[in-house]
mmCIF file of N, CA and C in Angstrom:
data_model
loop_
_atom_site.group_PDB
_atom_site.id
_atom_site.type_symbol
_atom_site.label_atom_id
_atom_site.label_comp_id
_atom_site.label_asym_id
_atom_site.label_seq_id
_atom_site.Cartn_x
_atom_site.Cartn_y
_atom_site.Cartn_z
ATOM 1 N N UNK A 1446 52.640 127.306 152.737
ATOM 2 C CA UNK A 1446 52.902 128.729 152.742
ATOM 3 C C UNK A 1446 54.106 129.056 151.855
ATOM 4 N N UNK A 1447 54.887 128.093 151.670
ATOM 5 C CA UNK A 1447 56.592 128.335 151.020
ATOM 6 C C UNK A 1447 56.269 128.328 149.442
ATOM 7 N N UNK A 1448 55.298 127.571 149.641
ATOM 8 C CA UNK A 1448 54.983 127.059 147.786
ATOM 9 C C UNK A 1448 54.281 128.116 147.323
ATOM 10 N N UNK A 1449 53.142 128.572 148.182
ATOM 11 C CA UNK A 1449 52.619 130.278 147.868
ATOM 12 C C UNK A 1449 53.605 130.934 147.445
ATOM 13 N N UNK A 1450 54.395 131.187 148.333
ATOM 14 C CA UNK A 1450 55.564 132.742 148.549
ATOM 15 C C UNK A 1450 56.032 132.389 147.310
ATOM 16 N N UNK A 1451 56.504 131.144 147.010
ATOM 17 C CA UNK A 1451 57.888 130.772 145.485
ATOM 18 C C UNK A 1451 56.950 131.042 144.317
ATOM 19 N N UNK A 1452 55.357 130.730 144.104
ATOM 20 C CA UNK A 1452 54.298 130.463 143.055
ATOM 21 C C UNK A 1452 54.062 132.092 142.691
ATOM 22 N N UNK A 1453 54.295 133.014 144.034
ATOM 23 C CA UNK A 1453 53.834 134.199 143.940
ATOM 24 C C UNK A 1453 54.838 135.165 143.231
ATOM 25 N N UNK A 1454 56.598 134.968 143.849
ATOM 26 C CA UNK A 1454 57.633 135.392 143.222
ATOM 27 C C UNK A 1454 57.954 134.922 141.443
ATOM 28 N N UNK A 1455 57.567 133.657 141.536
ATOM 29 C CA UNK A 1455 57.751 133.118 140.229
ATOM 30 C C UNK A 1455 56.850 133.739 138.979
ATOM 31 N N UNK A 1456 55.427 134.139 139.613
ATOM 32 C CA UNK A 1456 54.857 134.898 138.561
ATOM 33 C C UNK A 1456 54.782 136.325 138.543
ATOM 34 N N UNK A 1457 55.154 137.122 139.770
ATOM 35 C CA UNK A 1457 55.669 138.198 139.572
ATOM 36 C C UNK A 1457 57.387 139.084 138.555
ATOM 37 N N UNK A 1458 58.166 137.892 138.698
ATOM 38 C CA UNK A 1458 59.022 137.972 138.395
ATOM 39 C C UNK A 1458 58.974 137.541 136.734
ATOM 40 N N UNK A 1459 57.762 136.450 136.161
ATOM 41 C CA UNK A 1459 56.911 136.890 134.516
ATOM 42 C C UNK A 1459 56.617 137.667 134.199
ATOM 43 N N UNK A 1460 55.511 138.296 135.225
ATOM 44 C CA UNK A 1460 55.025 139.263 134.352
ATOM 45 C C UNK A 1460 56.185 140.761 134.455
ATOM 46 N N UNK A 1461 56.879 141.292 135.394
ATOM 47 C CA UNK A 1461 57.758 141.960 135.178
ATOM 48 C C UNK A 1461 58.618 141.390 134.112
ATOM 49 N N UNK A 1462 59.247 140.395 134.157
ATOM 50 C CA UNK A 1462 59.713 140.438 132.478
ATOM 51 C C UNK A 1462 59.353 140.522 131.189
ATOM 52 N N UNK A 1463 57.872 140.219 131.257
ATOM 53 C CA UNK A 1463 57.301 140.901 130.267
ATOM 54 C C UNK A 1463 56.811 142.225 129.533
ATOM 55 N N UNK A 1464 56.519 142.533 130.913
ATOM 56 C CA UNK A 1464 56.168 144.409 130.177
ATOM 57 C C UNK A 1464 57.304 145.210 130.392
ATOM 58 N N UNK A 1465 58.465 144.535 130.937
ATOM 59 C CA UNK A 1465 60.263 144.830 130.495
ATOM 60 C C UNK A 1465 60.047 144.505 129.242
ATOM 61 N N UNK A 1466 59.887 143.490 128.286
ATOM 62 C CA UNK A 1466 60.557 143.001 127.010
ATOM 63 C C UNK A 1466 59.438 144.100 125.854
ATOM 64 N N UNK A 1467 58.527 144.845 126.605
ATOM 65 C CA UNK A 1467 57.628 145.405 125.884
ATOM 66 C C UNK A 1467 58.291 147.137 125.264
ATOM 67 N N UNK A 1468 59.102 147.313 126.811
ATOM 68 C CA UNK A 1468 59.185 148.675 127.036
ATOM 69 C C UNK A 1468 60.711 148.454 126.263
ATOM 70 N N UNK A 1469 61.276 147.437 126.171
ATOM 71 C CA UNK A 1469 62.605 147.618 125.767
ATOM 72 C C UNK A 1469 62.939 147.369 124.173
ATOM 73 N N UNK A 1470 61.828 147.126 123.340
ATOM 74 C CA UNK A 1470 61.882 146.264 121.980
ATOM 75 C C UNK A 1470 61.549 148.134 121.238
ATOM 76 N N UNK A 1471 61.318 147.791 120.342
ATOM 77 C CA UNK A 1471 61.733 148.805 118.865
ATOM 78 C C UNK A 1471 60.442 148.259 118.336
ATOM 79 N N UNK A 1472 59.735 149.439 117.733
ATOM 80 C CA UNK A 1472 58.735 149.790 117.297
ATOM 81 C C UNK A 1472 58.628 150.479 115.828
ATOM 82 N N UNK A 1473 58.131 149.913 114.716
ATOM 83 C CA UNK A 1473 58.068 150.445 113.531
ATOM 84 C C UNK A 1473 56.381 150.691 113.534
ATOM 85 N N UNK A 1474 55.913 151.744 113.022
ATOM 86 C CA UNK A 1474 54.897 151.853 113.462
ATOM 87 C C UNK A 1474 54.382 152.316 111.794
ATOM 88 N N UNK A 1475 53.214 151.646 110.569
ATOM 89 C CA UNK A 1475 52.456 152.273 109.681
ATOM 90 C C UNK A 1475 51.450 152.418 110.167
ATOM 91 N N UNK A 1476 50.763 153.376 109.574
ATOM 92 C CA UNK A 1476 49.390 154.486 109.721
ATOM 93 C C UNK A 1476 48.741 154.228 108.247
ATOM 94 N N UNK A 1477 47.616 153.409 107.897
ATOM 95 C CA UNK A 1477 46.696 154.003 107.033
ATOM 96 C C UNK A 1477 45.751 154.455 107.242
ATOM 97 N N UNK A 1478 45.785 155.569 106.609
ATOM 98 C CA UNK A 1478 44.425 156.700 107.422
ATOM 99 C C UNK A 1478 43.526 156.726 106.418
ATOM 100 N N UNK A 1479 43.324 156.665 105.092
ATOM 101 C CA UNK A 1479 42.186 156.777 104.567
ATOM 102 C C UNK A 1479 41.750 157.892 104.435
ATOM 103 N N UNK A 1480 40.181 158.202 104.849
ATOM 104 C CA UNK A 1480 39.692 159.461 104.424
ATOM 105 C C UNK A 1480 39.790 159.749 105.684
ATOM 106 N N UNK A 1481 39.880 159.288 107.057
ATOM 107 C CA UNK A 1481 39.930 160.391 108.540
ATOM 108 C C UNK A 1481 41.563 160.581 108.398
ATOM 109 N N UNK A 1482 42.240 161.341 109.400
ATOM 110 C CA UNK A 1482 43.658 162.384 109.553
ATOM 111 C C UNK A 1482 43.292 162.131 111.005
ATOM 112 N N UNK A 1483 44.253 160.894 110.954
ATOM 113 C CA UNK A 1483 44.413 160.248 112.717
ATOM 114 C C UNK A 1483 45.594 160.216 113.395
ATOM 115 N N UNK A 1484 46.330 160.901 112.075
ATOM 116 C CA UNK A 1484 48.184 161.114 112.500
ATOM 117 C C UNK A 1484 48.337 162.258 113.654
ATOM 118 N N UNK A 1485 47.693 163.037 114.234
ATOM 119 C CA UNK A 1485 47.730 163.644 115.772
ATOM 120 C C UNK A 1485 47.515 162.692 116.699
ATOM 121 N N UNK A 1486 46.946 161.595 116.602
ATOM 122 C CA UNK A 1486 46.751 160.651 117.955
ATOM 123 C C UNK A 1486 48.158 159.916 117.968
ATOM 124 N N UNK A 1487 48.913 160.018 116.723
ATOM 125 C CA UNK A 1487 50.134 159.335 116.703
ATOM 126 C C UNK A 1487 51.086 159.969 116.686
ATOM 127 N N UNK A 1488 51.260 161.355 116.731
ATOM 128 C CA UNK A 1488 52.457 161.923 116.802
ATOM 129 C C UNK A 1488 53.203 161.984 118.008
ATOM 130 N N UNK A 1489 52.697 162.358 119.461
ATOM 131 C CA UNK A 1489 53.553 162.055 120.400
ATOM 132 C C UNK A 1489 54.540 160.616 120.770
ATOM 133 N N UNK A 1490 54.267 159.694 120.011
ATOM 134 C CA UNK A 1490 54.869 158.270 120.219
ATOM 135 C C UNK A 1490 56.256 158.468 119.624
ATOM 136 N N UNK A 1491 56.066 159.713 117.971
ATOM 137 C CA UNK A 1491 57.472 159.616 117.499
ATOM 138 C C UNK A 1491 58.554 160.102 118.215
ATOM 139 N N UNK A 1492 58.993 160.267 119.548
ATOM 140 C CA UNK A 1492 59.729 160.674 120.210
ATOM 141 C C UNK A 1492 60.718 160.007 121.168
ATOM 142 N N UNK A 1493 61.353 160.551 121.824
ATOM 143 C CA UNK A 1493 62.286 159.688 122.889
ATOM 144 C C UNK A 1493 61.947 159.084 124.148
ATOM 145 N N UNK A 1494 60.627 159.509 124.044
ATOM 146 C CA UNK A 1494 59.714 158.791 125.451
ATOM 147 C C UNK A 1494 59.040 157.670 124.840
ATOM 148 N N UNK A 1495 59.349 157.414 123.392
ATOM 149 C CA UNK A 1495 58.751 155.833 123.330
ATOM 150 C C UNK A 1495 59.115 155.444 122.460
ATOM 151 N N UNK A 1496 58.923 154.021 122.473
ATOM 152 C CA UNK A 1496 59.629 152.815 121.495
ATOM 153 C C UNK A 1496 59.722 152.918 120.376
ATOM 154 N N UNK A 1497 58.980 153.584 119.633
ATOM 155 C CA UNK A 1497 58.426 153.926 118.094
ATOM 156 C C UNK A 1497 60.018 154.516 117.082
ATOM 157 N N UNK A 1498 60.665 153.954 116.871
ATOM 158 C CA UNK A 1498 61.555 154.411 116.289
ATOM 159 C C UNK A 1498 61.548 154.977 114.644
ATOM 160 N N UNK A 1499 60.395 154.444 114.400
ATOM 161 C CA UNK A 1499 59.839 154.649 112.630
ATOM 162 C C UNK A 1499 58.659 154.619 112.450
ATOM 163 N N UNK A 1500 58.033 155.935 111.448
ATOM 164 C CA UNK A 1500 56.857 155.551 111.100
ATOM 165 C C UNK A 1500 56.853 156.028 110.185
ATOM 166 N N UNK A 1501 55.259 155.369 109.295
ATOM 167 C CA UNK A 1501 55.370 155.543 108.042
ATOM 168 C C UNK A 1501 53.471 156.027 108.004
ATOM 169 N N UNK A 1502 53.264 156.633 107.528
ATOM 170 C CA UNK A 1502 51.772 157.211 107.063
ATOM 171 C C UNK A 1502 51.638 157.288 105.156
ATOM 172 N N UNK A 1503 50.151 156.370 105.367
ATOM 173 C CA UNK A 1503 49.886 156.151 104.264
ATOM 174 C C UNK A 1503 48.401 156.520 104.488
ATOM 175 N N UNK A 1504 47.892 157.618 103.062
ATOM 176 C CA UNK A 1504 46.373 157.942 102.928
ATOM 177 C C UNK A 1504 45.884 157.087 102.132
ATOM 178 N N UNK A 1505 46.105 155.977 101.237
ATOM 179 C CA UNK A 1505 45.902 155.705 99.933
ATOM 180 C C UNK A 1505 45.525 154.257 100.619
ATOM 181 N N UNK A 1506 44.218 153.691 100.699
ATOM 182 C CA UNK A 1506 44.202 152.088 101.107
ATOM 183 C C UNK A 1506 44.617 151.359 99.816
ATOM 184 N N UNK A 1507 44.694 151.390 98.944
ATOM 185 C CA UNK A 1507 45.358 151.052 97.621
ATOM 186 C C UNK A 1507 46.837 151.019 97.754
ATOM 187 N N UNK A 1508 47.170 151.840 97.970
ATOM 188 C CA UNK A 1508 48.776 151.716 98.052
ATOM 189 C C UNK A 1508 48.834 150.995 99.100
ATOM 190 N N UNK A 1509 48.568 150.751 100.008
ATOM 191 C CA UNK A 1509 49.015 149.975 101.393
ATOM 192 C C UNK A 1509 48.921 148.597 100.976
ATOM 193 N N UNK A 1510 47.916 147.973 100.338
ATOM 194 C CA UNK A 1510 47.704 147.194 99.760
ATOM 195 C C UNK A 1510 48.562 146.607 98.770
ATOM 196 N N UNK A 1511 48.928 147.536 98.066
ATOM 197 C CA UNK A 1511 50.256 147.397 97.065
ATOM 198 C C UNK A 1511 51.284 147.069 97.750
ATOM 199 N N UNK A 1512 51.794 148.360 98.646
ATOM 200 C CA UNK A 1512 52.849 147.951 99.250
ATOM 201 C C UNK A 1512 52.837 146.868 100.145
ATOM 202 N N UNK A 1513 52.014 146.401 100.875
ATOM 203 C CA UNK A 1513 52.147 145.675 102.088
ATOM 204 C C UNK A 1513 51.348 144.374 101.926
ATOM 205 N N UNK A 1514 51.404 143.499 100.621
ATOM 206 C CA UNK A 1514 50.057 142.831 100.084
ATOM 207 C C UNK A 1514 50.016 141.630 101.204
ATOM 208 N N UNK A 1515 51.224 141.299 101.885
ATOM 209 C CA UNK A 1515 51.370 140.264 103.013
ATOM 210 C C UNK A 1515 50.166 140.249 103.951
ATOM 211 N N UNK A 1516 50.048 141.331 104.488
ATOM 212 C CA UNK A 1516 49.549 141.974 105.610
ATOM 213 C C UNK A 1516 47.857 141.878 105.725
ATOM 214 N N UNK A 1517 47.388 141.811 104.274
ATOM 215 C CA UNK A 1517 46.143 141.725 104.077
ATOM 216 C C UNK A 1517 45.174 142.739 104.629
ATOM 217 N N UNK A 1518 45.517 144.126 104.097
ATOM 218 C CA UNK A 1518 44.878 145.376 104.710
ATOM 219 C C UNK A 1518 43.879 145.362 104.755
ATOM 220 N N UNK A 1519 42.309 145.286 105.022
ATOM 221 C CA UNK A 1519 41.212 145.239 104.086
ATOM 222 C C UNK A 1519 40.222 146.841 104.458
ATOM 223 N N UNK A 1520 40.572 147.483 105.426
ATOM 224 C CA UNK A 1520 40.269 148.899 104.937
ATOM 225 C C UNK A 1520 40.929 149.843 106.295
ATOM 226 N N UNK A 1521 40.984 151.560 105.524
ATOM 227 C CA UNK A 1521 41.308 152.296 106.479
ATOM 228 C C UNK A 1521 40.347 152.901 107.219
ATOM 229 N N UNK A 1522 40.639 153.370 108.728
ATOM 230 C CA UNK A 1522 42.101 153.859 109.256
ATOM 231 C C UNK A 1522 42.421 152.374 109.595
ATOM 232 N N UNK A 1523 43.767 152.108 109.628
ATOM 233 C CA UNK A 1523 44.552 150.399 110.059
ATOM 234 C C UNK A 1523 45.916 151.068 110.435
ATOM 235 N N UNK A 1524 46.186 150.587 111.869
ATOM 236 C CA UNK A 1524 47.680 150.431 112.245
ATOM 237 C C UNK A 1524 47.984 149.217 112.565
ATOM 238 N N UNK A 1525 49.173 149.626 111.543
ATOM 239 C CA UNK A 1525 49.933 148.045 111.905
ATOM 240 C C UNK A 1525 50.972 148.103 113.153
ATOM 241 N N UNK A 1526 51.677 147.829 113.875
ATOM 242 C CA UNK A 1526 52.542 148.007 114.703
ATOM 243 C C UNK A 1526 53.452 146.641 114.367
ATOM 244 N N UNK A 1527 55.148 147.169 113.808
ATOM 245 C CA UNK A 1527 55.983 145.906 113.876
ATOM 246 C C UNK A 1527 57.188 145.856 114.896
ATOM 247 N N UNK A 1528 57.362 144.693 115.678
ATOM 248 C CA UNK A 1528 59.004 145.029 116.207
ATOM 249 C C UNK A 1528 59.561 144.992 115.398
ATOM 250 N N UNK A 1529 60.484 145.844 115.728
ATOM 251 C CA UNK A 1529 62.167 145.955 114.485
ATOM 252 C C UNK A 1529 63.273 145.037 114.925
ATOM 253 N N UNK A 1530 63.927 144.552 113.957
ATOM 254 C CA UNK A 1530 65.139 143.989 114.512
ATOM 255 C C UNK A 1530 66.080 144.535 113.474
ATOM 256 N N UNK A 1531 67.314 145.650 114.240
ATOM 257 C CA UNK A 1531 68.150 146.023 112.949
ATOM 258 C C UNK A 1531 67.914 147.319 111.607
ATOM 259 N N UNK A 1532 65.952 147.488 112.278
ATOM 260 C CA UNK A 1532 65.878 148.448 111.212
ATOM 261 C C UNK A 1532 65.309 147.646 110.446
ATOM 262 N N UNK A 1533 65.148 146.397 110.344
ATOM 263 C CA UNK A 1533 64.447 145.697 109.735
ATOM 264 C C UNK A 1533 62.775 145.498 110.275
ATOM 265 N N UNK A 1534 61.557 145.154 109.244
ATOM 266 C CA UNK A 1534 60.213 144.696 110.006
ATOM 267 C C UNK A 1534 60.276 143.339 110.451
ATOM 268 N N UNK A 1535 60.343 143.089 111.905
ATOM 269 C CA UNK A 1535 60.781 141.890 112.256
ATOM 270 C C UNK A 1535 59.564 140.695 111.924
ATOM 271 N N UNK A 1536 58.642 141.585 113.111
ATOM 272 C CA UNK A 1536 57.166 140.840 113.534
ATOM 273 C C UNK A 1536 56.214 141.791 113.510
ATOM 274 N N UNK A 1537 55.260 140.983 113.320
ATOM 275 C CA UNK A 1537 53.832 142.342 113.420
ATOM 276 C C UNK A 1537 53.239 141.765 114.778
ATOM 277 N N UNK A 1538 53.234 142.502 115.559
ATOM 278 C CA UNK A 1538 52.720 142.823 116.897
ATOM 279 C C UNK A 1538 51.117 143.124 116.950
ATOM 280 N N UNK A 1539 51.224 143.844 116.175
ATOM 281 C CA UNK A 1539 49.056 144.399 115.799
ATOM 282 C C UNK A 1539 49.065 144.760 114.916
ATOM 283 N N UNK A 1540 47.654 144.540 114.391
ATOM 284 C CA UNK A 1540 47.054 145.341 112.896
ATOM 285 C C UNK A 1540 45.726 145.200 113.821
ATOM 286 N N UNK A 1541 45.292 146.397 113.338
ATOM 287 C CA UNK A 1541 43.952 146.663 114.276
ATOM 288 C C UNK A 1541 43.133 148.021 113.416
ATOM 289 N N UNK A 1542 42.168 147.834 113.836
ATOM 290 C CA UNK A 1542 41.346 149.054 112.674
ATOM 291 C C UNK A 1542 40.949 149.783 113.901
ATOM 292 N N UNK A 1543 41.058 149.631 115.103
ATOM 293 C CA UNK A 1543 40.476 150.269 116.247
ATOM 294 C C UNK A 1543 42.049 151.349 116.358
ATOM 295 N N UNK A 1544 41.765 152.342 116.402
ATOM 296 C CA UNK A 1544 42.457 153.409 116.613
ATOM 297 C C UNK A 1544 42.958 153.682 118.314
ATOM 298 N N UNK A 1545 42.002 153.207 119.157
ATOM 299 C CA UNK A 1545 41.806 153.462 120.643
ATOM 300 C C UNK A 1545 42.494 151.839 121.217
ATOM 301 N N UNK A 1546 42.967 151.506 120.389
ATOM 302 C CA UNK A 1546 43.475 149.977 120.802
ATOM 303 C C UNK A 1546 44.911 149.772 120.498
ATOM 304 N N UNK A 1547 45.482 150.860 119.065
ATOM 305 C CA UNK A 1547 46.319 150.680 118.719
ATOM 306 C C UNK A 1547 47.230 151.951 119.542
ATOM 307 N N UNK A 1548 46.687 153.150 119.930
ATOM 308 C CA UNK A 1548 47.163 153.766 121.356
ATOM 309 C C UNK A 1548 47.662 153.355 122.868
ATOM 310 N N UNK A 1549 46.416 152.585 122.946
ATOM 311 C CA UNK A 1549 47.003 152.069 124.015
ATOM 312 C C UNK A 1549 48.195 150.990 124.290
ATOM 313 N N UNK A 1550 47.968 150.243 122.973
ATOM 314 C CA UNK A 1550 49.491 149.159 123.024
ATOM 315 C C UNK A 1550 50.708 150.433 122.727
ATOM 316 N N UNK A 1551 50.640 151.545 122.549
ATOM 317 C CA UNK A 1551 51.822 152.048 122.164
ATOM 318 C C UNK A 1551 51.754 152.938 123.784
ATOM 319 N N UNK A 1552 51.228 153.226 124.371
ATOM 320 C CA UNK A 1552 51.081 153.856 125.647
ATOM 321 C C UNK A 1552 51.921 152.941 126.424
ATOM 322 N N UNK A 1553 51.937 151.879 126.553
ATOM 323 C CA UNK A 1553 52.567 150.726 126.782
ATOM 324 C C UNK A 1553 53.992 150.699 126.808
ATOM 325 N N UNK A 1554 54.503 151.553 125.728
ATOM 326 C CA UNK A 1554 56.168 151.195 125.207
ATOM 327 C C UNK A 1554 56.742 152.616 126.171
ATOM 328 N N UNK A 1555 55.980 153.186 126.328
ATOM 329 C CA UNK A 1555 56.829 154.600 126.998
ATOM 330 C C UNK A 1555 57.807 153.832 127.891
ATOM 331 N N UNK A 1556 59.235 154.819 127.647
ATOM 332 C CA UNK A 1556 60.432 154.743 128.366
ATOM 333 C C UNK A 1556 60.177 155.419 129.727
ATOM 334 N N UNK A 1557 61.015 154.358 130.638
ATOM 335 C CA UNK A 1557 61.370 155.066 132.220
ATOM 336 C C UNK A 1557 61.789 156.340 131.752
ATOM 337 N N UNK A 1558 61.588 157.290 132.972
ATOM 338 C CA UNK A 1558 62.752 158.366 132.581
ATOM 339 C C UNK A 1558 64.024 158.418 133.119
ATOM 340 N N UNK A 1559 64.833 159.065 132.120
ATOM 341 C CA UNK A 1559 65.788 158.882 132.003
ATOM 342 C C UNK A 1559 66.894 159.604 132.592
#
């Protein structure tokens, strides 16, 4: 029963530190939209209720490509989502062409209130 109770605290006390380290990290967020205008599903994130500290919107899958040739865009709409460290692009967290996927990981970052 003791090894339950400790097995049960021990992974409760993971996964609360994890979707802590989610809600507390910095969010750079690009948008290539292409020919759809998907920047309304993303505008409430730019705010003080969530992690998103930067974003950048790009229409041009060419330019994203240019700019971001690392990343290996291969078509729009694509969000990338990076943690920041410093203001810097730390890590890329997601690149996803699913629009309804890249919401919900940012639904995710909303701040307690404050």
């Amino acid at each position: 029963m003791k090894k339950r109770l400790i097995l049960f605290l021990l992974l409760a006390l993971i996964i609360g530190c994890s979707s802590n380290e989610q809600a507390d990290a910095k969010y750079y967020l690009l948008i290539i939209e292409g020919d759809e205008n998907i920047s309304e599903k993303f505008s409430k994130f730019i705010s003080n209720n969530y992690s998103v500290v930067k974003s950048e919107y790009l229409t041009d899958l060419a330019t994203a490509k240019e700019k971001y040739p690392k990343y290996e865009i291969e078509k729009a709409p694509a969000v990338l989502i990076f943690e920041t460290g410093g203001g810097e692009l730390k890590q890329l967290k997601l690149k996803t062409y699913d629009i309804d996927e890249a919401v919900k990981f940012l639904e995710k970052t909303k701040k307690e209130s404050q």
